[in-house]
Short mmCIF file of C-alpha atoms in Angstrom, two decimals:
data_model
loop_
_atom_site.label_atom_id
_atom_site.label_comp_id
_atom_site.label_asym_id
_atom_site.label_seq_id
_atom_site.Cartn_x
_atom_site.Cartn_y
_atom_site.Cartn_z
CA UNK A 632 0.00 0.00 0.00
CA UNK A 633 1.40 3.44 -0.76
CA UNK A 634 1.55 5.58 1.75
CA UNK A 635 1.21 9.69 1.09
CA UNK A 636 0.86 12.78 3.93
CA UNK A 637 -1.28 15.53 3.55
CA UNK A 638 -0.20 18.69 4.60
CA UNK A 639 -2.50 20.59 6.71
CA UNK A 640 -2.24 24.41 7.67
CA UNK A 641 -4.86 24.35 10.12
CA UNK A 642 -7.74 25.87 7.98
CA UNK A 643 -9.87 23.46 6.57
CA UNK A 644 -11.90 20.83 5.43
CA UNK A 645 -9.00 18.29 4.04
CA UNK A 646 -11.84 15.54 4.67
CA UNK A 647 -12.79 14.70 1.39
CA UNK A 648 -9.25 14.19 0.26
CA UNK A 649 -8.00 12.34 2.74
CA UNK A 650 -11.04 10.10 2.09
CA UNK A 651 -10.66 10.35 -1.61
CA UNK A 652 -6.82 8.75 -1.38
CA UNK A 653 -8.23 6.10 0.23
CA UNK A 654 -10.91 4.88 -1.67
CA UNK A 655 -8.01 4.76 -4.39
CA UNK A 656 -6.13 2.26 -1.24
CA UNK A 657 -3.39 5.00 0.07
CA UNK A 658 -2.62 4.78 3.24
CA UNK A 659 -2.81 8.58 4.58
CA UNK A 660 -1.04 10.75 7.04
CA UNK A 661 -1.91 14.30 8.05
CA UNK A 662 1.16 16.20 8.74
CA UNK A 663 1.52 19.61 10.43
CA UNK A 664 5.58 19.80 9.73
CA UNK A 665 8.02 18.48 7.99
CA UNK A 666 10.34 17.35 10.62
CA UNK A 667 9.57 13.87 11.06
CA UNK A 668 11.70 11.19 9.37
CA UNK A 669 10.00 11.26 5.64
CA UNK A 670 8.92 7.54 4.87
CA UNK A 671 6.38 9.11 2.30
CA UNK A 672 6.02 7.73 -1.17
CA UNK A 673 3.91 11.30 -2.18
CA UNK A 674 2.74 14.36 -0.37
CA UNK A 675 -0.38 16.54 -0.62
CA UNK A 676 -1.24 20.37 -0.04
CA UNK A 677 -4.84 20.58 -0.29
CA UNK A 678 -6.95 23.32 -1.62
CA UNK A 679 -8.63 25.37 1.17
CA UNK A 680 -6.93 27.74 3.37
CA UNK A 681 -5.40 31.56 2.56
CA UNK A 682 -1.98 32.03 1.21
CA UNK A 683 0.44 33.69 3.63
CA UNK A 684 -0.90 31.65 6.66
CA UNK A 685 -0.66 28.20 4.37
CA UNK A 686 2.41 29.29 3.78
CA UNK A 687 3.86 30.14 6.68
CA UNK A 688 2.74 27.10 7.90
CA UNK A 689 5.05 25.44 5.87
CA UNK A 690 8.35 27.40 6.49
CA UNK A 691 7.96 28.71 9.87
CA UNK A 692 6.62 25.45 12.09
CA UNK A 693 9.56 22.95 10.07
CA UNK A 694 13.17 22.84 11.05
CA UNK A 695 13.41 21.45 7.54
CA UNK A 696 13.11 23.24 4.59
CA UNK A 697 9.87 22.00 2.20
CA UNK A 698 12.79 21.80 -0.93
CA UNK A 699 15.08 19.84 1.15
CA UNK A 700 12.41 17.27 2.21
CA UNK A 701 10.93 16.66 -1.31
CA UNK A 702 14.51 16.30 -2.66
CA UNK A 703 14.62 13.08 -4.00
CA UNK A 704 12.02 13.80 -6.30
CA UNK A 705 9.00 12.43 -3.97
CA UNK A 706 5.53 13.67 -6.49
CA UNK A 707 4.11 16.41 -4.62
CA UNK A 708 0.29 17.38 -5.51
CA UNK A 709 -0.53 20.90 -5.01
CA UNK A 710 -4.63 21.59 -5.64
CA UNK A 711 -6.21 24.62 -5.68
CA UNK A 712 -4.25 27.05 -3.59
CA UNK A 713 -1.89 24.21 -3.03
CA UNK A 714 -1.00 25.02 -6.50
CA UNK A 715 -0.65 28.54 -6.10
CA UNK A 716 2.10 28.03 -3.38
CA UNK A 717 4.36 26.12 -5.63
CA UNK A 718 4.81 30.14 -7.58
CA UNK A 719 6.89 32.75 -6.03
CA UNK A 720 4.49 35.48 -4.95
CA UNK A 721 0.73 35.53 -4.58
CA UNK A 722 -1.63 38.96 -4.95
CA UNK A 723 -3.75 37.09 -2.08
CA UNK A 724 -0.60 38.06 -0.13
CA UNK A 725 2.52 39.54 1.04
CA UNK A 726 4.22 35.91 1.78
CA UNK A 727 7.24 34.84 -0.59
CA UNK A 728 5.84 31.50 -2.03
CA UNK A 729 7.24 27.91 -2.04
CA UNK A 730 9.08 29.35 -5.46
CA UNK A 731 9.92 25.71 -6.78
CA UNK A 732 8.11 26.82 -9.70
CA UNK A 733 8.72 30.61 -11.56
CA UNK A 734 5.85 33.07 -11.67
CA UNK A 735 3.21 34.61 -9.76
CA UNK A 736 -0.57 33.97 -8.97
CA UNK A 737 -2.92 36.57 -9.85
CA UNK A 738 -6.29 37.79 -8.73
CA UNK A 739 -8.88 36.53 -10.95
CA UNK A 740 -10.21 39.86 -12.95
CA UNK A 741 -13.70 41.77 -11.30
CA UNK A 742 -15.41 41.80 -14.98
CA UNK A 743 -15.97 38.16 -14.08
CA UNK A 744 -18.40 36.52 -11.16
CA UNK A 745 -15.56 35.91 -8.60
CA UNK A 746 -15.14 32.99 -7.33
CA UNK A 747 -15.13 30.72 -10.22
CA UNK A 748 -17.32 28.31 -9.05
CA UNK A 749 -18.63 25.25 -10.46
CA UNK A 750 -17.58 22.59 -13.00
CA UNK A 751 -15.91 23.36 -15.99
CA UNK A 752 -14.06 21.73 -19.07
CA UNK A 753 -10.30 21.00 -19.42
CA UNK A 754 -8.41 21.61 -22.73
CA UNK A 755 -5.32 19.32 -22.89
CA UNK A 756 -2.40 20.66 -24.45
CA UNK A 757 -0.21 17.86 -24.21
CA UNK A 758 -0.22 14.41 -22.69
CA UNK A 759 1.08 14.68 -18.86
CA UNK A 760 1.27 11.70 -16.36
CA UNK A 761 -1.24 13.10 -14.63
CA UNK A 762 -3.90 13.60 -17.02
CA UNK A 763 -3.23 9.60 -18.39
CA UNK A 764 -6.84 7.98 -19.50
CA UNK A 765 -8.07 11.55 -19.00
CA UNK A 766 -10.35 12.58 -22.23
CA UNK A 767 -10.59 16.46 -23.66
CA UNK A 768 -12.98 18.29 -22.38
CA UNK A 769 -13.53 16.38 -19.14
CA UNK A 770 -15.36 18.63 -16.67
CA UNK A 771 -14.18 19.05 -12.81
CA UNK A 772 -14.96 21.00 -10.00
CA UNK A 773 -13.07 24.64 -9.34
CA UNK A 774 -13.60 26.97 -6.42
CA UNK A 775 -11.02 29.64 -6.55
CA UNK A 776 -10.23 33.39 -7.01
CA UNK A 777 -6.70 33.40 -8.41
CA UNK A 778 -4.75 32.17 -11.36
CA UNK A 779 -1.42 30.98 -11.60
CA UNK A 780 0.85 32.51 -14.50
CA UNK A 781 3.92 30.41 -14.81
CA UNK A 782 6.98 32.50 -16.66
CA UNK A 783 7.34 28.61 -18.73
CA UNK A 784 3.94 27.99 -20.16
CA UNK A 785 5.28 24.83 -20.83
CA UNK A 786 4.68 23.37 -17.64
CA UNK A 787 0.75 23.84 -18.39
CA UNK A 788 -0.58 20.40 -19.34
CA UNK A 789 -4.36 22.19 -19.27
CA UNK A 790 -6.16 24.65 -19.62
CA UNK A 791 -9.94 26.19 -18.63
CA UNK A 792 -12.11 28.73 -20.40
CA UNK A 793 -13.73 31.21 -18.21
CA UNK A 794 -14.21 33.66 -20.28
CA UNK A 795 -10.61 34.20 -19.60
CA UNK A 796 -7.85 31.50 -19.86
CA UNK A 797 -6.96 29.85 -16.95
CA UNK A 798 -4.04 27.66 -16.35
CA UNK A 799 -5.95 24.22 -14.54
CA UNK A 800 -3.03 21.85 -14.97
CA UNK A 801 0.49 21.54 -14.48
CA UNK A 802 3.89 19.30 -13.98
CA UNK A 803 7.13 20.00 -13.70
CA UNK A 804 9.34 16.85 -12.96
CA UNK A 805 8.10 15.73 -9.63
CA UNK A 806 5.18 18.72 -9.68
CA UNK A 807 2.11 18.23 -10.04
CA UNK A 808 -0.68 20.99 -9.33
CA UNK A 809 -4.46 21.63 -10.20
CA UNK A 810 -6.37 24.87 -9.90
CA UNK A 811 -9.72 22.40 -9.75
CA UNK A 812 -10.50 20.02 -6.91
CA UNK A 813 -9.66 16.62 -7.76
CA UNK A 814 -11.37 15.35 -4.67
CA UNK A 815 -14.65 16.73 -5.82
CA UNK A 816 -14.45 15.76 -9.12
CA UNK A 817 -16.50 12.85 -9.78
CA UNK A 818 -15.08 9.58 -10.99
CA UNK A 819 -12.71 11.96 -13.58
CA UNK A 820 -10.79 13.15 -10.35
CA UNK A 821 -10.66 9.81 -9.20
CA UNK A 822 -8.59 8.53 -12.14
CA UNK A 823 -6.46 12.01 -11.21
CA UNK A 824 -5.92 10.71 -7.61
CA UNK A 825 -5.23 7.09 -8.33
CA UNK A 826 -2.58 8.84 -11.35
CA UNK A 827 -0.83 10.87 -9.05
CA UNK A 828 -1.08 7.62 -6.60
CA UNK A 829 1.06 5.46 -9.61
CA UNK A 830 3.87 8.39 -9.73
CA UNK A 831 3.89 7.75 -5.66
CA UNK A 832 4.78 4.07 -6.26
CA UNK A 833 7.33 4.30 -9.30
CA UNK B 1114 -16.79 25.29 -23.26
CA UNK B 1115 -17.03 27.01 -20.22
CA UNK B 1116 -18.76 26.79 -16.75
CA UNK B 1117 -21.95 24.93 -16.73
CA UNK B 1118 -24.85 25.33 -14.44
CA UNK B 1119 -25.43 23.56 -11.73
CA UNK B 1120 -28.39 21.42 -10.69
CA UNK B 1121 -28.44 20.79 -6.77
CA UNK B 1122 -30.43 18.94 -5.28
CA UNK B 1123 -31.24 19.66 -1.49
CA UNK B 1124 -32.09 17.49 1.20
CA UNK B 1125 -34.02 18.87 4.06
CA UNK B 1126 -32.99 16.94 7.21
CA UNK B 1127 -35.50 16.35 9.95
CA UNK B 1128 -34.11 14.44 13.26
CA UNK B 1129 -31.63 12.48 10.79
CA UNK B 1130 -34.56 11.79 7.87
CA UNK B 1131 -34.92 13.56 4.57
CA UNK B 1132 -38.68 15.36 4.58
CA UNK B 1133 -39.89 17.86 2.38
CA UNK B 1134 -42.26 21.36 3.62
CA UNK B 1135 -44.81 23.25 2.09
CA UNK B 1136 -43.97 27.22 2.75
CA UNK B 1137 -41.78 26.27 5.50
CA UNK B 1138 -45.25 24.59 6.90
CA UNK B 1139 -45.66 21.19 7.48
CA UNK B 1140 -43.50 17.88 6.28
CA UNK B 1141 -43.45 14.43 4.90
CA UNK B 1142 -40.95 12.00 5.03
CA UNK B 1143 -38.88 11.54 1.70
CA UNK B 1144 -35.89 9.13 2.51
CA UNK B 1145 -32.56 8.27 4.29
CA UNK B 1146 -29.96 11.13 3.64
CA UNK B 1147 -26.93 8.83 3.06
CA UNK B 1148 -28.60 6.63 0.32
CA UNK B 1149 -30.38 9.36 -1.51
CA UNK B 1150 -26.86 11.51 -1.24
CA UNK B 1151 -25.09 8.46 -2.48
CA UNK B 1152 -27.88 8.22 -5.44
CA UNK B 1153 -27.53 12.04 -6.40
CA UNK B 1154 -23.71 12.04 -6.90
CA UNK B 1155 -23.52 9.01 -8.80
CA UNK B 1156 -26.61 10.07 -11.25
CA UNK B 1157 -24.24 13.60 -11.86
CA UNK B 1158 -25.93 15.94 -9.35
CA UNK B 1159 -23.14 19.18 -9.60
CA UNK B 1160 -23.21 19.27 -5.28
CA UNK B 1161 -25.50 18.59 -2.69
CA UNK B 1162 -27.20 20.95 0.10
CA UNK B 1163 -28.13 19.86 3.36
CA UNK B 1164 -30.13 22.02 5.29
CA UNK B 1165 -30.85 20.73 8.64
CA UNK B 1166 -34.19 22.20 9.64
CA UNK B 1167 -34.37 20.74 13.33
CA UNK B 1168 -30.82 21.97 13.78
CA UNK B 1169 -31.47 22.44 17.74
CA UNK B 1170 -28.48 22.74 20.16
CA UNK B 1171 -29.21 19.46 21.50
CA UNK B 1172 -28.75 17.46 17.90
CA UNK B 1173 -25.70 19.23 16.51
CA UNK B 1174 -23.82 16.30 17.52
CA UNK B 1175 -26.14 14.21 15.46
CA UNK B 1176 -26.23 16.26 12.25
CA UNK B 1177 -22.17 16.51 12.50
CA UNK B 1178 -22.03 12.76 12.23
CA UNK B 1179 -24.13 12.36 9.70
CA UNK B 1180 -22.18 14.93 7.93
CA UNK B 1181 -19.17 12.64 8.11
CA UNK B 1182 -20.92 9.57 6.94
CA UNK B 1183 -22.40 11.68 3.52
CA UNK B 1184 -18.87 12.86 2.87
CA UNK B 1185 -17.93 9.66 2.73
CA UNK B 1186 -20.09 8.18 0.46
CA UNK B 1187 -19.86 11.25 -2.36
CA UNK B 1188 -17.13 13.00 -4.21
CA UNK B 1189 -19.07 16.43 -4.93
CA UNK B 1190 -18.91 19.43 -3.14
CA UNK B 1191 -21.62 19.76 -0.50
CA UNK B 1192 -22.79 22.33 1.71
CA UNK B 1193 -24.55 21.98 5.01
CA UNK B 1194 -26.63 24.94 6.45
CA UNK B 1195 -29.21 24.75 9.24
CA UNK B 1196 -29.13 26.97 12.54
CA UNK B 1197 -25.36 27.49 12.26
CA UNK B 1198 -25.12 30.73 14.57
CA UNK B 1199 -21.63 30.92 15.83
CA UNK B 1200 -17.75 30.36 14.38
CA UNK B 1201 -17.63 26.83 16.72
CA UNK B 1202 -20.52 25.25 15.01
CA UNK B 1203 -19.49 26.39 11.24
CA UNK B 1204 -16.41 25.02 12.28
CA UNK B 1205 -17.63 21.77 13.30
CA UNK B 1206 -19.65 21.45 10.05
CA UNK B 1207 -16.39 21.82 8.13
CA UNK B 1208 -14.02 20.05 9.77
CA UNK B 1209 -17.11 17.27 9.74
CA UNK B 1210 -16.67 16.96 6.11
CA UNK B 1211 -18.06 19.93 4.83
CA UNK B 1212 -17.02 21.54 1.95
CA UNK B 1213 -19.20 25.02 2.75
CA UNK B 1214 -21.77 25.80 5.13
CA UNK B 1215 -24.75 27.77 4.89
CA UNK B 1216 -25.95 30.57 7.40
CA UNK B 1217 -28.90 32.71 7.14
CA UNK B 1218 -30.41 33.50 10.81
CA UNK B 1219 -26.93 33.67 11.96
CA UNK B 1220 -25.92 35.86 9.42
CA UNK B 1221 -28.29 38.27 10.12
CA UNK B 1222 -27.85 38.78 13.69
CA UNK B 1223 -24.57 38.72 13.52
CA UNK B 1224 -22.61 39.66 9.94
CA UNK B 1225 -19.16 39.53 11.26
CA UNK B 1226 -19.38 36.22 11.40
CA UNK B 1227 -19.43 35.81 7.54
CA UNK B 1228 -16.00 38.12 7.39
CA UNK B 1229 -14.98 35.80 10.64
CA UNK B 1230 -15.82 32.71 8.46
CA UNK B 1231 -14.01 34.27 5.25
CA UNK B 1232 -10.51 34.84 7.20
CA UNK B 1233 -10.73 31.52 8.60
CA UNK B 1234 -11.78 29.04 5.89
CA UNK B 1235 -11.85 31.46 2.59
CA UNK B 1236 -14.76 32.43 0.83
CA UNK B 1237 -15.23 29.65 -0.80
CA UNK B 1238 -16.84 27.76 2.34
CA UNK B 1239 -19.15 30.67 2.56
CA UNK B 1240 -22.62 30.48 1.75
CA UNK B 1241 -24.76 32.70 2.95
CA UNK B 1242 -28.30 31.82 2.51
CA UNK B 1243 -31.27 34.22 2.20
CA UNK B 1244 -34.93 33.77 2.47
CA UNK B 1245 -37.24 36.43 0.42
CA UNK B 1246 -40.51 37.10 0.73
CA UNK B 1247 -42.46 39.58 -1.27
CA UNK B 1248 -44.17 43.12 1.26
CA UNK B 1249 -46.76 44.68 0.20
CA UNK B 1250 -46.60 47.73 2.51
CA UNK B 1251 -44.55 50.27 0.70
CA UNK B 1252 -41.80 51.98 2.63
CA UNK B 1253 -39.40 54.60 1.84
CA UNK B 1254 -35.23 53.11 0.41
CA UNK B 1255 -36.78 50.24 -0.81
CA UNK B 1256 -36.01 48.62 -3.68
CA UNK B 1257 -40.10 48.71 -5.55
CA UNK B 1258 -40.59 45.89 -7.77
CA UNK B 1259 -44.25 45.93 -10.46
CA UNK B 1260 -46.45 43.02 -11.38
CA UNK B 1261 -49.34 43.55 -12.85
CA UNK B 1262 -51.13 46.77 -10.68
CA UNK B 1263 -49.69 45.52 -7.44
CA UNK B 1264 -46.27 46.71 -5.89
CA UNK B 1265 -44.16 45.54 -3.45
CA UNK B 1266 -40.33 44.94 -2.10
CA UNK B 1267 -38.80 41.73 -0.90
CA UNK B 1268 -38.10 41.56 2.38
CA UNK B 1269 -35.50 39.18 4.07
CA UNK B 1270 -37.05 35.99 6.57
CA UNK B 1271 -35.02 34.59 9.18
CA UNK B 1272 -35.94 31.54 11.77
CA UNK B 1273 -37.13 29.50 8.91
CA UNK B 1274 -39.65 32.29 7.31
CA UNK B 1275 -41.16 32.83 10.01
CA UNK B 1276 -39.64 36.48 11.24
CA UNK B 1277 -39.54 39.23 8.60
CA UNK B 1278 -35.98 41.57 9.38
CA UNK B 1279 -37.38 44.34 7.47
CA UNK B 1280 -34.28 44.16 5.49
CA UNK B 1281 -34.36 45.21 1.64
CA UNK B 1282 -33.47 42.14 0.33
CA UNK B 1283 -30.91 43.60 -2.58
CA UNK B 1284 -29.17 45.91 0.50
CA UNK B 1285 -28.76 42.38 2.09
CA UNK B 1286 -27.39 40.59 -0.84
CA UNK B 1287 -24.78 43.42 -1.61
CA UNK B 1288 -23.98 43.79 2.08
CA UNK B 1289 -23.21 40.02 2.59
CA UNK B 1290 -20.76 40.12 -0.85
CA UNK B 1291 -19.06 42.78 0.76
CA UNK B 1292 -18.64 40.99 3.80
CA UNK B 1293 -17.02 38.36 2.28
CA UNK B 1294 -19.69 35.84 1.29
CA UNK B 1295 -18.93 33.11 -1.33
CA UNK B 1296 -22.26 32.15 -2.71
CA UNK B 1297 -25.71 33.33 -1.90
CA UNK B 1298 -28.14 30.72 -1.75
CA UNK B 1299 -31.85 32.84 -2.57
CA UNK B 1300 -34.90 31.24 -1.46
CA UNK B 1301 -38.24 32.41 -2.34
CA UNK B 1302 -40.69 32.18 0.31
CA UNK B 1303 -43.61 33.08 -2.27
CA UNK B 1304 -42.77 30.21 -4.86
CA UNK B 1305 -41.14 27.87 -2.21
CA UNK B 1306 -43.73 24.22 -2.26
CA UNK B 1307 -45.70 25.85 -4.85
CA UNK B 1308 -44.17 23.36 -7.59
CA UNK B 1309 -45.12 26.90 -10.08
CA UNK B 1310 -41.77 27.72 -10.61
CA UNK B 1311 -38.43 30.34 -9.40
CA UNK B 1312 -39.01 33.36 -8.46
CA UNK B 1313 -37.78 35.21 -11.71
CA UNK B 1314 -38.00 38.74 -10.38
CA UNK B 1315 -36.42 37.79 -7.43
CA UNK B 1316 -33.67 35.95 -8.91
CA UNK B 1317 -32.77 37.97 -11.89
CA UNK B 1318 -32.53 41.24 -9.59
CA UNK B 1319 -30.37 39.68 -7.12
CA UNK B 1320 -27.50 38.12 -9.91
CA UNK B 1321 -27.77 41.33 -11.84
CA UNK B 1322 -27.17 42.85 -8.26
CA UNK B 1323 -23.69 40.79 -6.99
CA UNK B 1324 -20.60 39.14 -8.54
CA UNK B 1325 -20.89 36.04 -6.66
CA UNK B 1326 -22.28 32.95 -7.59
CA UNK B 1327 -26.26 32.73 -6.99
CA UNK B 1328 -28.06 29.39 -6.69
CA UNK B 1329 -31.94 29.67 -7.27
CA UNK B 1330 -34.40 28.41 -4.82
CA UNK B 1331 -37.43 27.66 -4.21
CA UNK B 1332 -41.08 26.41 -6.69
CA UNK B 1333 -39.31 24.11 -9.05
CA UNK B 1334 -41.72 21.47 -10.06
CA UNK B 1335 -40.71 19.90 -13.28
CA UNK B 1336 -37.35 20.31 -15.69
CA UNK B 1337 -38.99 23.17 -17.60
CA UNK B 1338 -38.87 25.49 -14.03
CA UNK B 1339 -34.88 25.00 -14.23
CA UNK B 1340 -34.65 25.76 -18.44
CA UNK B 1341 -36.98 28.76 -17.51
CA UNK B 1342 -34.76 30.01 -14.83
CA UNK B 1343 -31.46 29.43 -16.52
CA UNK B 1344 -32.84 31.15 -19.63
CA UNK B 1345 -34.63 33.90 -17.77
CA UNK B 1346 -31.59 35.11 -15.54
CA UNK B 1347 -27.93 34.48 -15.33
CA UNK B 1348 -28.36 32.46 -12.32
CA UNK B 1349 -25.60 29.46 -11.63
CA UNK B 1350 -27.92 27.12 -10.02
CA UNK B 1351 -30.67 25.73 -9.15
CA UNK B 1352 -31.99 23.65 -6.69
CA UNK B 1353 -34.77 21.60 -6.37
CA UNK B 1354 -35.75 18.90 -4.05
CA UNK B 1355 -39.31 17.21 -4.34
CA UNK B 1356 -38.44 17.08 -8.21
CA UNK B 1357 -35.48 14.24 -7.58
CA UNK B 1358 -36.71 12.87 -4.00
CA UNK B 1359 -39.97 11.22 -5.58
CA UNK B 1360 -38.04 9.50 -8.80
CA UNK B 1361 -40.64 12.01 -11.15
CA UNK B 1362 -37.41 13.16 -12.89
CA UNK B 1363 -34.30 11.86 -12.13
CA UNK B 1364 -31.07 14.26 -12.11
CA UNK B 1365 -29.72 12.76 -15.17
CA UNK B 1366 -33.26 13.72 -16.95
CA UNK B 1367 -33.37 16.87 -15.81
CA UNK B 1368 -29.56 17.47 -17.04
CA UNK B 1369 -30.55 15.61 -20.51
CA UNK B 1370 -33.50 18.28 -20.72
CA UNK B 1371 -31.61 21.16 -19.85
CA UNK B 1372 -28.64 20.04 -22.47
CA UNK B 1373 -31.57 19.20 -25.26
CA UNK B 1374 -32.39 23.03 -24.90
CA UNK B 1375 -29.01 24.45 -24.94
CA UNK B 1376 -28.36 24.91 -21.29
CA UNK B 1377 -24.50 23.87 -20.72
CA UNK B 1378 -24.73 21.56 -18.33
CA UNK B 1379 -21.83 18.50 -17.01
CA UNK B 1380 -23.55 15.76 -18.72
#
């Protein structure tokens, strides 16, 4: 059985991951540091939860640095604002961010109903390990107010339409991040979860 | 493509059973909340409301755990709403298994605790749910709405529908965006049990009003209520409840109808 941590800042529901892991048979931890031995095959940051706490959360309760703990390439899943830290700065706050990916995360514009909320398609531009079995224009479940915008757009595997584009899927060696909630959605995130699950084991 | 609409369906929760009112009025017994949750997310409901209308102090406990054993069982975003007053109890909800929680009454008496909520958990828990009724006694700074020869304002209900607030209920819906509300969920006390169909008036006004998502509420009877709605305002969602408890139309028919007349729906 593969065995993955969540990371939780203190803020929110991380329920419905948690349970969605291990429906696809992970065996789960819930972390609140990094300074325990790491026997992890994969590690989580779920998607609820503000940016400079989440992060600080991260760097400031950890002897350990995040980089240093993940360096032997352990996949690490970032949804939702999960995501957002992996970018260097976030408008939703003053915090520097995890910065293992280059770029910022931007408030989503007012012209549009803030949050996005609700389920929407993906457009895949390229095949990703993460997106494996995954058809076009599969729908899934966002609830967010910013948007990543990664300085390589190659590391964008998909992206949504809302009226505006908006990056909903990236990887970057052991990276993975989605601005939707995998957790919530349906049977397509489960195939997400039990992908990210088969990176954990390689 | 781009977002679809959503189609809800909400469970009223009566001392742990699904039941289903008439204008708030009396109930009937419509099922067991984990198997008819279980039914909606695999049929492709978009999320799931619970509003627990009981929701007194001394079954909190019992509504939390039931909480736990519906987020088990789907893998949609649901929101749970029902006498949540104070920061503890919303807390509860969410760390139950939650992924938002509703609060109307508790709003009301007390709108810090939406900007409380907001700080905490992010707006995207927040739901702030608001029951309209039309008034037919005019009064000066309120927002005067014309059908037919009659006019009238919609005023906000709390405790169920039973207690008018005298709040203008645009002022409200604007005031709770500000504070730092997600969603609104907008009931209509009029239409609600009816079966005759959304408030349109109501509805309309109140998404042309905010920026946040707004889920309908309240008369749907049959599939064409939802087209009617979706067609007739820019509304997000809708939610019914009698429509999917009884098997008349299932969620996936309702969907199939809705895509058949150009409504984007997840399908």
């Amino acid at each position: 059985m593969v065995k993955v941590a969540i990371f939780d800042y203190g803020a929110g529901n991380i329920f419905s991951l948690k349970n969605s892991l291990e429906k696809n048979s992970a065996e789960v931890d819930v972390i609140t540091s990094f300074d325990n031995v790491n026997n992890y095959s994969g590690i989580l940051f779920p998607g609820v939860g503000n940016f400079d706490p989440a992060v600080r959360s991260i760097r400031d309760y950890s002897k350990i640095d995040f980089k240093d703990y993940v360096k032997d390439k352990i996949p690490v899943l970032g949804i939702c604002l999960g995501m957002e830290m992996f970018f260097e700065k976030s408008e939703e706050g003053n915090e520097k961010g995890l910065s293992v990916m280059e770029g910022e995360v931007t408030v989503l514009p007012n012209t549009m109903k803030v949050p996005h909320m609700g389920w929407n398609s993906i457009e895949i531009k390229r095949s990703s390990r993460i997106l494996e079995g995954i058809k076009n224009g599969s729908w899934v479940y966002f609830v967010h107010s910013y948007r990543i915008k990664p300085k390589n757009e190659d590391i964008v595997v998909a992206n949504s339409d809302y009226g505006i584009k908006i990056p909903s899927v990236i990887e970057k060696e052991n990276f993975f991040g989605t601005q939707f909630h995998p957790e919530k959605s349906g049977a397509i995130g489960s195939i997400m979860i039990n992908n990210f699950l088969r990176e954990c084991k390689k | 493509m781009t977002l679809t609409k959503r189609v809800i369906p909400c469970l009223d929760i009566k001392n742990g059973r699904v039941v289903k009112g008439l204008h708030f009025g009396s109930i009937k017994d419509a099922g067991d909340p984990i198997v008819l949750a279980e039914k909606y997310s695999n049929e492709g409901a978009d999320e799931l409301i619970f509003l627990d209308i009981t929701a007194s102090e001394e079954q909190r406990e019992t509504i939390k755990t039931l909480v736990t054993k519906v987020a088990q069982v789907i893998d949609i975003p649901f929101t749970v709403g029902g006498g949540i007053k104070t920061l503890q109890h919303a807390r509860d909800i969410l760390l139950s298994g939650a992924d938002k929680v509703a609060i109307n009454t508790g709003a009301v008496k007390n709108p810090e605790i939406i900007t409380e909520l907001m700080e905490l958990f992010g707006k995207q828990c927040i739901v702030v749910a608001i029951d309209a009724k039309r008034n037919y006694n005019i009064e000066k700074g309120k927002n005067i709405f014309t059908e037919g020869q009659k006019k009238f304002w919609f005023e906000v209900f709390v405790y169920g529908g039973k207690k008018g607030t005298s709040l203008d209920v645009i002022d409200w819906a604007k005031k709770v965006e500000e504070l730092g509300a997600g969603e609104i969920l907008l009931t209509s006390i009029d239409m609600d049990g009816t079966k005759d169909g959304y408030d349109i008036i109501l509805t309309k006004e109140i998404v042309d009003s905010v920026h946040i998502p707004v889920i309908a509420s309240g008369g749907c009877g049959k599939p064409d209520h939802m087209l009617e709605i979706f067609k007739k305002s820019n509304v997000d969602a809708a939610l019914a409840a009698s429509i999917f408890h009884y098997d008349t139309h299932g969620v996936v028919g309702v969907k199939q109808f809705l895509k058949d007349n150009s409504v984007s729906v997840r399908l």
